């Protein structure tokens, strides 16, 4: 049986993705489930996080967002039985790649897949849906009437965050990194045949004439937005061209309203004393988005499963509609993962033929 793994080098840039033979445990643990994998999503691998947690492995499994059919259950499994269709996320410390034909996983990392939900949609949206829920509900305490700014709104994560916020009565602003992204966001609708747009205003930051701060303040009558979700931040005004479309940290603080909440994905964020002072004067708060935290404590296992169940239910009813590219076969997985890791594409889906 073959799976996709990352072969670590001395630096992150030296990491290579390889297909390796792997073996499946013959006996299941008490709460383990054996799943035949039907589809798997490829998202960027956080190599630094693995190093921080001291996972001593030469080969890091790749592809953790999986969907499939239960083949066998352990003696104490209560949630599932053979032939159930399930979706879930392999834990961060897993030794198995989600691209294997079959995997063994604890039942507490899986939820039932609704019959109407496709394999591809389930695998492609489960992790981004979890990130959106964590950012908006757990961290930002989203409520009806709030105004939300989603930076890079056309990303898979951004699209689900926009849809989730709109569903809860939040006014959504979004930035677009290209003219194609801007057109896509302007045409985003809650359902087919509905004229109302999900995004109240699309801010094309790809256009040098457009100012992010001025646009947000204009849209909110100078009050600023209640919630900001970024997809990375420029720590300095002058940075490499690859990061030029990211917002400057001071700009985010400027457009944040009184009592606002900034949810950041920037792991190395550094705030200068004037920035901290501005947040203090606004009584604003800052949270770091790390969806892996759900696996850090068994005390939150019930909430974690509740979130995943709600995600798949909203996917099956069309409330959440992920924007996914056509899936690729397993033999294209190595090249696809390299492109994802280098951010040449945002996400890839692999289907088992």
mmCIF file of C-alpha atoms in Angstrom:
data_model
loop_
_atom_site.group_PDB
_atom_site.id
_atom_site.type_symbol
_atom_site.label_atom_id
_atom_site.label_comp_id
_atom_site.label_asym_id
_atom_site.label_seq_id
_atom_site.Cartn_x
_atom_site.Cartn_y
_atom_site.Cartn_z
ATOM 1 C CA UNK A 1 0.000 0.000 0.000
ATOM 2 C CA UNK A 2 1.365 3.413 -0.995
ATOM 3 C CA UNK A 3 1.074 6.797 0.693
ATOM 4 C CA UNK A 4 2.440 10.326 0.238
ATOM 5 C CA UNK A 5 5.088 11.563 2.660
ATOM 6 C CA UNK A 6 7.314 14.589 3.114
ATOM 7 C CA UNK A 7 11.020 13.815 3.370
ATOM 8 C CA UNK A 8 12.465 16.515 5.578
ATOM 9 C CA UNK A 9 15.725 18.275 4.752
ATOM 10 C CA UNK A 10 17.894 20.530 6.876
ATOM 11 C CA UNK A 11 15.782 23.496 5.776
ATOM 12 C CA UNK A 12 12.110 23.845 4.864
ATOM 13 C CA UNK A 13 13.053 24.559 1.248
ATOM 14 C CA UNK A 14 14.820 21.182 1.022
ATOM 15 C CA UNK A 15 11.715 19.159 1.908
ATOM 16 C CA UNK A 16 10.710 16.656 -0.794
ATOM 17 C CA UNK A 17 7.444 14.821 -1.335
ATOM 18 C CA UNK A 18 7.686 11.115 -2.117
ATOM 19 C CA UNK A 19 5.398 8.105 -2.574
ATOM 20 C CA UNK A 20 6.353 5.404 -0.061
ATOM 21 C CA UNK A 21 5.182 1.890 0.665
ATOM 22 C CA UNK A 22 3.547 1.564 4.074
ATOM 23 C CA UNK A 23 1.920 -1.177 6.128
ATOM 24 C CA UNK A 24 -1.428 -1.163 7.899
ATOM 25 C CA UNK A 25 -1.757 -2.573 11.408
ATOM 26 C CA UNK A 26 -3.427 -5.992 11.308
ATOM 27 C CA UNK A 27 -5.298 -5.565 14.611
ATOM 28 C CA UNK A 28 -7.445 -2.580 15.559
ATOM 29 C CA UNK A 29 -7.318 -0.836 18.917
ATOM 30 C CA UNK A 30 -10.405 -0.577 21.114
ATOM 31 C CA UNK A 31 -11.674 2.697 19.619
ATOM 32 C CA UNK A 32 -10.062 2.499 16.200
ATOM 33 C CA UNK A 33 -11.792 2.375 12.837
ATOM 34 C CA UNK A 34 -10.432 1.051 9.543
ATOM 35 C CA UNK A 35 -11.515 3.268 6.645
ATOM 36 C CA UNK A 36 -11.257 2.762 2.895
ATOM 37 C CA UNK A 37 -10.227 6.195 1.603
ATOM 38 C CA UNK A 38 -12.264 7.584 -1.294
ATOM 39 C CA UNK A 39 -10.831 11.125 -1.476
ATOM 40 C CA UNK A 40 -8.156 13.153 0.270
ATOM 41 C CA UNK A 41 -7.377 16.880 0.244
ATOM 42 C CA UNK A 42 -3.855 18.281 0.067
ATOM 43 C CA UNK A 43 -3.223 21.416 2.129
ATOM 44 C CA UNK A 44 0.122 23.111 2.881
ATOM 45 C CA UNK A 45 2.222 21.212 5.415
ATOM 46 C CA UNK A 46 3.337 23.209 8.461
ATOM 47 C CA UNK A 47 6.838 21.763 8.814
ATOM 48 C CA UNK A 48 7.780 24.277 11.516
ATOM 49 C CA UNK A 49 4.869 23.110 13.684
ATOM 50 C CA UNK A 50 6.087 19.514 13.466
ATOM 51 C CA UNK A 51 9.533 20.672 14.537
ATOM 52 C CA UNK A 52 8.128 22.707 17.443
ATOM 53 C CA UNK A 53 6.175 19.682 18.686
ATOM 54 C CA UNK A 54 9.314 17.535 18.319
ATOM 55 C CA UNK A 55 7.795 14.855 16.126
ATOM 56 C CA UNK A 56 11.003 12.991 15.346
ATOM 57 C CA UNK A 57 10.273 11.591 11.897
ATOM 58 C CA UNK A 58 12.268 11.427 8.696
ATOM 59 C CA UNK A 59 9.017 11.049 6.760
ATOM 60 C CA UNK A 60 5.997 13.194 7.652
ATOM 61 C CA UNK A 61 2.609 11.866 6.424
ATOM 62 C CA UNK A 62 0.822 14.135 3.959
ATOM 63 C CA UNK A 63 -2.915 14.402 3.302
ATOM 64 C CA UNK A 64 -4.948 14.475 6.507
ATOM 65 C CA UNK A 65 -8.421 15.528 5.280
ATOM 66 C CA UNK A 66 -10.073 12.260 4.285
ATOM 67 C CA UNK A 67 -13.449 10.790 3.404
ATOM 68 C CA UNK A 68 -14.263 7.132 2.929
ATOM 69 C CA UNK A 69 -16.161 3.991 3.928
ATOM 70 C CA UNK A 70 -15.778 2.129 7.229
ATOM 71 C CA UNK A 71 -14.393 -1.368 6.653
ATOM 72 C CA UNK A 72 -13.911 -2.549 10.223
ATOM 73 C CA UNK A 73 -14.390 -1.241 13.771
ATOM 74 C CA UNK A 74 -12.637 -1.928 17.077
ATOM 75 C CA UNK A 75 -14.398 -3.718 19.966
ATOM 76 C CA UNK A 76 -15.346 -0.514 21.823
ATOM 77 C CA UNK A 77 -16.358 1.656 18.861
ATOM 78 C CA UNK A 78 -19.863 3.077 19.409
ATOM 79 C CA UNK A 79 -20.233 5.778 16.734
ATOM 80 C CA UNK A 80 -19.781 3.721 13.554
ATOM 81 C CA UNK A 81 -20.294 0.358 11.947
ATOM 82 C CA UNK A 82 -19.035 -1.218 8.700
ATOM 83 C CA UNK A 83 -20.244 0.437 5.462
ATOM 84 C CA UNK A 84 -20.813 3.822 7.135
ATOM 85 C CA UNK A 85 -19.596 6.785 5.070
ATOM 86 C CA UNK A 86 -17.358 9.036 7.169
ATOM 87 C CA UNK A 87 -15.309 12.215 6.910
ATOM 88 C CA UNK A 88 -12.593 13.498 9.217
ATOM 89 C CA UNK A 89 -9.118 14.871 9.779
ATOM 90 C CA UNK A 90 -6.197 12.655 10.723
ATOM 91 C CA UNK A 91 -4.509 13.846 13.945
ATOM 92 C CA UNK A 92 -1.309 15.861 13.687
ATOM 93 C CA UNK A 93 0.791 13.012 15.143
ATOM 94 C CA UNK A 94 -0.538 10.378 12.750
ATOM 95 C CA UNK A 95 1.948 7.981 11.153
ATOM 96 C CA UNK A 96 -0.326 7.305 8.175
ATOM 97 C CA UNK A 97 -0.840 9.247 4.982
ATOM 98 C CA UNK A 98 -4.404 9.983 3.996
ATOM 99 C CA UNK A 99 -3.572 8.917 0.449
ATOM 100 C CA UNK A 100 -3.245 5.261 1.472
ATOM 101 C CA UNK A 101 -5.937 2.901 0.178
ATOM 102 C CA UNK A 102 -7.026 2.318 3.770
ATOM 103 C CA UNK A 103 -6.203 3.973 7.085
ATOM 104 C CA UNK A 104 -6.712 3.289 10.785
ATOM 105 C CA UNK A 105 -8.029 6.210 12.836
ATOM 106 C CA UNK A 106 -9.635 6.768 16.231
ATOM 107 C CA UNK A 107 -13.426 7.090 15.996
ATOM 108 C CA UNK A 108 -13.269 10.471 17.764
ATOM 109 C CA UNK A 109 -11.670 12.059 14.686
ATOM 110 C CA UNK A 110 -14.552 11.134 12.363
ATOM 111 C CA UNK A 111 -18.174 12.109 11.751
ATOM 112 C CA UNK A 112 -20.884 10.609 9.554
ATOM 113 C CA UNK A 113 -20.976 11.905 5.973
ATOM 114 C CA UNK A 114 -24.495 12.844 4.837
ATOM 115 C CA UNK A 115 -25.702 10.789 1.876
ATOM 116 C CA UNK A 116 -26.235 13.862 -0.337
ATOM 117 C CA UNK A 117 -22.700 15.138 0.199
ATOM 118 C CA UNK A 118 -20.113 14.132 -2.428
ATOM 119 C CA UNK A 119 -16.745 12.583 -1.562
ATOM 120 C CA UNK A 120 -14.853 15.496 -3.110
ATOM 121 C CA UNK A 121 -16.809 18.246 -1.355
ATOM 122 C CA UNK A 122 -16.532 16.528 2.017
ATOM 123 C CA UNK A 123 -12.748 16.073 1.836
ATOM 124 C CA UNK A 124 -12.163 19.469 0.253
ATOM 125 C CA UNK A 125 -14.118 21.514 2.782
ATOM 126 C CA UNK A 126 -13.755 19.826 6.180
ATOM 127 C CA UNK A 127 -10.515 21.521 7.247
ATOM 128 C CA UNK A 128 -11.302 24.971 5.849
ATOM 129 C CA UNK A 129 -14.721 24.714 7.450
ATOM 130 C CA UNK A 130 -13.087 23.917 10.787
ATOM 131 C CA UNK A 131 -10.805 26.947 10.401
ATOM 132 C CA UNK A 132 -13.737 29.214 9.600
ATOM 133 C CA UNK A 133 -15.717 27.995 12.621
ATOM 134 C CA UNK A 134 -12.695 28.350 14.904
ATOM 135 C CA UNK A 135 -11.981 31.884 13.685
ATOM 136 C CA UNK A 136 -15.522 33.239 13.665
ATOM 137 C CA UNK A 137 -17.295 31.408 16.488
ATOM 138 C CA UNK A 138 -14.584 30.361 18.949
ATOM 139 C CA UNK A 139 -12.156 33.267 18.629
ATOM 140 C CA UNK A 140 -14.070 36.285 17.286
ATOM 141 C CA UNK A 141 -17.474 35.565 18.888
ATOM 142 C CA UNK A 142 -19.270 36.522 15.684
ATOM 143 C CA UNK A 143 -22.805 37.886 16.077
ATOM 144 C CA UNK A 144 -25.551 39.173 13.794
ATOM 145 C CA UNK A 145 -24.988 42.809 12.841
ATOM 146 C CA UNK A 146 -21.202 42.618 12.973
ATOM 147 C CA UNK A 147 -19.059 43.699 10.035
ATOM 148 C CA UNK A 148 -16.360 41.240 8.941
ATOM 149 C CA UNK A 149 -13.350 41.806 6.678
ATOM 150 C CA UNK A 150 -12.038 38.603 5.063
ATOM 151 C CA UNK A 151 -8.614 39.132 3.522
ATOM 152 C CA UNK A 152 -8.010 36.994 0.407
ATOM 153 C CA UNK A 153 -11.698 36.169 0.275
ATOM 154 C CA UNK A 154 -11.372 33.972 -2.818
ATOM 155 C CA UNK A 155 -9.216 31.374 -1.030
ATOM 156 C CA UNK A 156 -10.927 28.069 -0.060
ATOM 157 C CA UNK A 157 -10.852 29.186 3.587
ATOM 158 C CA UNK A 158 -12.082 32.681 2.735
ATOM 159 C CA UNK A 159 -15.045 31.456 0.673
ATOM 160 C CA UNK A 160 -16.352 29.253 3.497
ATOM 161 C CA UNK A 161 -15.800 32.023 6.060
ATOM 162 C CA UNK A 162 -17.800 34.448 3.899
ATOM 163 C CA UNK A 163 -20.677 31.978 3.532
ATOM 164 C CA UNK A 164 -20.714 31.099 7.236
ATOM 165 C CA UNK A 165 -20.687 34.766 8.275
ATOM 166 C CA UNK A 166 -23.467 35.696 5.843
ATOM 167 C CA UNK A 167 -25.586 32.813 7.151
ATOM 168 C CA UNK A 168 -25.360 34.324 10.636
ATOM 169 C CA UNK A 169 -26.367 37.824 9.540
ATOM 170 C CA UNK A 170 -22.901 39.380 9.368
ATOM 171 C CA UNK A 171 -22.053 42.078 6.814
ATOM 172 C CA UNK A 172 -19.021 40.856 4.853
ATOM 173 C CA UNK A 173 -16.253 42.823 3.164
ATOM 174 C CA UNK A 174 -13.531 40.912 1.308
ATOM 175 C CA UNK A 175 -10.237 41.686 -0.379
ATOM 176 C CA UNK A 176 -9.298 40.271 -3.781
ATOM 177 C CA UNK A 177 -5.696 39.591 -4.805
ATOM 178 C CA UNK A 178 -6.383 39.656 -8.567
ATOM 179 C CA UNK A 179 -8.980 40.872 -11.023
ATOM 180 C CA UNK A 180 -10.144 37.244 -11.448
ATOM 181 C CA UNK A 181 -10.640 36.898 -7.693
ATOM 182 C CA UNK A 182 -12.541 40.181 -7.613
ATOM 183 C CA UNK A 183 -14.925 39.065 -10.356
ATOM 184 C CA UNK A 184 -15.460 35.732 -8.599
ATOM 185 C CA UNK A 185 -16.277 37.385 -5.254
ATOM 186 C CA UNK A 186 -18.629 39.916 -6.826
ATOM 187 C CA UNK A 187 -20.598 37.045 -8.375
ATOM 188 C CA UNK A 188 -20.717 34.958 -5.177
ATOM 189 C CA UNK A 189 -24.343 34.266 -4.218
ATOM 190 C CA UNK A 190 -25.916 32.399 -1.274
ATOM 191 C CA UNK A 191 -27.787 30.086 -3.660
ATOM 192 C CA UNK A 192 -28.644 29.652 -7.316
ATOM 193 C CA UNK A 193 -31.089 32.238 -8.634
ATOM 194 C CA UNK A 194 -30.550 34.703 -5.775
ATOM 195 C CA UNK A 195 -29.494 38.207 -6.839
ATOM 196 C CA UNK A 196 -28.142 39.309 -3.459
ATOM 197 C CA UNK A 197 -24.349 39.059 -3.206
ATOM 198 C CA UNK A 198 -22.658 37.410 -0.245
ATOM 199 C CA UNK A 199 -20.057 40.189 -0.153
ATOM 200 C CA UNK A 200 -21.201 43.755 0.516
ATOM 201 C CA UNK A 201 -17.990 45.163 -0.943
ATOM 202 C CA UNK A 202 -15.020 43.594 -2.710
ATOM 203 C CA UNK A 203 -11.775 45.507 -2.237
ATOM 204 C CA UNK A 204 -9.344 44.873 -5.098
ATOM 205 C CA UNK A 205 -5.984 45.253 -3.367
ATOM 206 C CA UNK A 206 -4.311 44.105 -6.602
ATOM 207 C CA UNK A 207 -5.057 47.613 -7.912
ATOM 208 C CA UNK A 208 -2.467 50.081 -6.600
ATOM 209 C CA UNK A 209 -5.103 52.843 -6.677
ATOM 210 C CA UNK A 210 -7.279 51.055 -4.119
ATOM 211 C CA UNK A 211 -6.573 51.663 -0.428
ATOM 212 C CA UNK A 212 -7.716 48.915 1.954
ATOM 213 C CA UNK A 213 -8.046 51.166 5.003
ATOM 214 C CA UNK A 214 -9.959 53.932 3.205
ATOM 215 C CA UNK A 215 -12.334 51.410 1.619
ATOM 216 C CA UNK A 216 -13.174 49.771 4.962
ATOM 217 C CA UNK A 217 -13.661 53.059 6.778
ATOM 218 C CA UNK A 218 -15.822 54.388 3.950
ATOM 219 C CA UNK A 219 -18.008 51.266 4.041
ATOM 220 C CA UNK A 220 -18.459 51.480 7.828
ATOM 221 C CA UNK A 221 -18.992 55.236 8.090
ATOM 222 C CA UNK A 222 -15.561 55.705 9.649
ATOM 223 C CA UNK A 223 -16.290 53.316 12.550
ATOM 224 C CA UNK A 224 -14.108 50.429 11.391
ATOM 225 C CA UNK A 225 -14.898 46.709 11.124
ATOM 226 C CA UNK A 226 -15.769 44.425 14.030
ATOM 227 C CA UNK A 227 -13.748 41.402 12.879
ATOM 228 C CA UNK A 228 -10.711 41.048 10.635
ATOM 229 C CA UNK A 229 -9.486 37.668 9.372
ATOM 230 C CA UNK A 230 -6.139 37.759 7.592
ATOM 231 C CA UNK A 231 -4.288 35.242 5.444
ATOM 232 C CA UNK A 232 -0.862 36.543 6.387
ATOM 233 C CA UNK A 233 0.536 39.948 7.310
ATOM 234 C CA UNK A 234 3.391 42.169 6.210
ATOM 235 C CA UNK A 235 5.469 42.893 9.297
ATOM 236 C CA UNK A 236 7.332 45.695 7.517
ATOM 237 C CA UNK A 237 6.176 48.149 4.874
ATOM 238 C CA UNK A 238 8.851 46.978 2.441
ATOM 239 C CA UNK A 239 8.839 43.202 1.905
ATOM 240 C CA UNK A 240 9.524 40.773 -0.989
ATOM 241 C CA UNK A 241 7.195 40.939 -3.985
ATOM 242 C CA UNK A 242 5.573 37.596 -3.052
ATOM 243 C CA UNK A 243 4.134 39.271 0.069
ATOM 244 C CA UNK A 244 3.370 42.686 -1.404
ATOM 245 C CA UNK A 245 -0.402 42.070 -1.527
ATOM 246 C CA UNK A 246 -0.562 41.135 2.152
ATOM 247 C CA UNK A 247 -1.858 43.901 4.431
ATOM 248 C CA UNK A 248 0.562 45.835 6.625
ATOM 249 C CA UNK A 249 -0.084 45.123 10.316
ATOM 250 C CA UNK A 250 -0.584 48.808 11.138
ATOM 251 C CA UNK A 251 -3.276 49.077 8.446
ATOM 252 C CA UNK A 252 -5.264 46.235 10.012
ATOM 253 C CA UNK A 253 -5.173 47.924 13.411
ATOM 254 C CA UNK A 254 -6.234 51.222 11.809
ATOM 255 C CA UNK A 255 -9.330 49.764 10.122
ATOM 256 C CA UNK A 256 -10.362 47.771 13.212
ATOM 257 C CA UNK A 257 -13.290 49.280 15.117
ATOM 258 C CA UNK A 258 -13.727 49.850 18.861
ATOM 259 C CA UNK A 259 -14.033 46.505 20.636
ATOM 260 C CA UNK A 260 -13.005 44.791 17.398
ATOM 261 C CA UNK A 261 -11.287 41.463 17.045
ATOM 262 C CA UNK A 262 -8.345 40.609 14.796
ATOM 263 C CA UNK A 263 -7.901 36.898 13.981
ATOM 264 C CA UNK A 264 -4.486 36.298 12.432
ATOM 265 C CA UNK A 265 -2.807 33.364 10.711
ATOM 266 C CA UNK A 266 0.595 35.081 10.947
ATOM 267 C CA UNK A 267 2.668 32.926 13.319
ATOM 268 C CA UNK A 268 5.524 35.409 13.605
ATOM 269 C CA UNK A 269 3.458 38.524 14.235
ATOM 270 C CA UNK A 270 5.318 41.215 16.184
ATOM 271 C CA UNK A 271 3.569 44.307 17.482
ATOM 272 C CA UNK A 272 5.479 47.477 18.298
ATOM 273 C CA UNK A 273 4.472 49.519 21.391
ATOM 274 C CA UNK A 274 2.520 52.071 19.274
ATOM 275 C CA UNK A 275 0.520 49.207 17.726
ATOM 276 C CA UNK A 276 -0.259 47.750 21.143
ATOM 277 C CA UNK A 277 -1.262 51.213 22.327
ATOM 278 C CA UNK A 278 -3.707 51.552 19.427
ATOM 279 C CA UNK A 279 -5.286 48.195 20.269
ATOM 280 C CA UNK A 280 -5.529 49.239 23.913
ATOM 281 C CA UNK A 281 -7.248 52.529 23.068
ATOM 282 C CA UNK A 282 -9.800 50.654 20.953
ATOM 283 C CA UNK A 283 -10.262 47.912 23.589
ATOM 284 C CA UNK A 284 -9.589 45.579 20.652
ATOM 285 C CA UNK A 285 -8.243 42.043 20.884
ATOM 286 C CA UNK A 286 -5.975 39.768 18.887
ATOM 287 C CA UNK A 287 -6.219 35.978 18.456
ATOM 288 C CA UNK A 288 -3.997 33.513 16.631
ATOM 289 C CA UNK A 289 -5.785 31.003 14.419
ATOM 290 C CA UNK A 290 -4.432 27.484 14.882
ATOM 291 C CA UNK A 291 -7.058 24.852 14.117
ATOM 292 C CA UNK A 292 -4.716 22.098 15.356
ATOM 293 C CA UNK A 293 -5.484 23.167 18.928
ATOM 294 C CA UNK A 294 -8.655 21.033 18.904
ATOM 295 C CA UNK A 295 -6.518 17.900 19.085
ATOM 296 C CA UNK A 296 -4.476 19.189 22.023
ATOM 297 C CA UNK A 297 -7.050 18.499 24.737
ATOM 298 C CA UNK A 298 -9.559 15.672 25.115
ATOM 299 C CA UNK A 299 -11.763 18.078 27.091
ATOM 300 C CA UNK A 300 -12.681 19.805 23.811
ATOM 301 C CA UNK A 301 -13.316 16.621 21.838
ATOM 302 C CA UNK A 302 -17.099 16.965 22.050
ATOM 303 C CA UNK A 303 -17.070 20.537 20.726
ATOM 304 C CA UNK A 304 -14.662 19.528 17.962
ATOM 305 C CA UNK A 305 -16.994 16.761 16.772
ATOM 306 C CA UNK A 306 -19.997 19.088 17.049
ATOM 307 C CA UNK A 307 -18.273 21.595 14.756
ATOM 308 C CA UNK A 308 -17.408 18.939 12.161
ATOM 309 C CA UNK A 309 -20.988 17.579 12.232
ATOM 310 C CA UNK A 310 -22.376 21.072 11.665
ATOM 311 C CA UNK A 311 -19.955 21.646 8.786
ATOM 312 C CA UNK A 312 -20.988 18.503 6.899
ATOM 313 C CA UNK A 313 -24.679 19.236 7.526
ATOM 314 C CA UNK A 314 -24.334 22.754 6.095
ATOM 315 C CA UNK A 315 -22.385 21.329 3.150
ATOM 316 C CA UNK A 316 -25.131 18.794 2.435
ATOM 317 C CA UNK A 317 -27.847 21.483 2.485
ATOM 318 C CA UNK A 318 -25.856 23.918 0.302
ATOM 319 C CA UNK A 319 -25.430 26.560 3.014
ATOM 320 C CA UNK A 320 -21.675 26.088 2.588
ATOM 321 C CA UNK A 321 -20.491 25.584 -0.989
ATOM 322 C CA UNK A 322 -16.716 25.105 -1.378
ATOM 323 C CA UNK A 323 -14.986 26.256 -4.550
ATOM 324 C CA UNK A 324 -12.846 23.293 -5.602
ATOM 325 C CA UNK A 325 -10.742 22.454 -8.608
ATOM 326 C CA UNK A 326 -11.094 19.146 -10.434
ATOM 327 C CA UNK A 327 -9.539 16.270 -8.437
ATOM 328 C CA UNK A 328 -6.353 14.545 -9.593
ATOM 329 C CA UNK A 329 -5.387 10.839 -9.478
ATOM 330 C CA UNK A 330 -2.866 9.417 -7.026
ATOM 331 C CA UNK A 331 -0.006 9.368 -9.542
ATOM 332 C CA UNK A 332 -0.213 13.177 -9.741
ATOM 333 C CA UNK A 333 -0.166 13.615 -5.958
ATOM 334 C CA UNK A 334 3.567 14.352 -5.616
ATOM 335 C CA UNK A 335 3.594 17.159 -8.179
ATOM 336 C CA UNK A 336 0.300 18.517 -6.853
ATOM 337 C CA UNK A 337 1.580 18.626 -3.263
ATOM 338 C CA UNK A 338 4.734 20.446 -4.333
ATOM 339 C CA UNK A 339 2.579 23.086 -6.014
ATOM 340 C CA UNK A 340 0.396 23.411 -2.896
ATOM 341 C CA UNK A 341 3.431 23.738 -0.630
ATOM 342 C CA UNK A 342 4.956 26.428 -2.853
ATOM 343 C CA UNK A 343 1.553 28.219 -2.903
ATOM 344 C CA UNK A 344 1.340 27.946 -6.673
ATOM 345 C CA UNK A 345 -2.162 26.515 -6.145
ATOM 346 C CA UNK A 346 -4.353 26.883 -3.065
ATOM 347 C CA UNK A 347 -5.548 23.296 -2.619
ATOM 348 C CA UNK A 348 -5.592 19.966 -4.428
ATOM 349 C CA UNK A 349 -7.904 16.963 -4.115
ATOM 350 C CA UNK A 350 -6.856 13.382 -4.812
ATOM 351 C CA UNK A 351 -9.403 10.660 -5.568
ATOM 352 C CA UNK A 352 -8.758 6.945 -5.245
ATOM 353 C CA UNK A 353 -9.369 5.272 -8.604
#
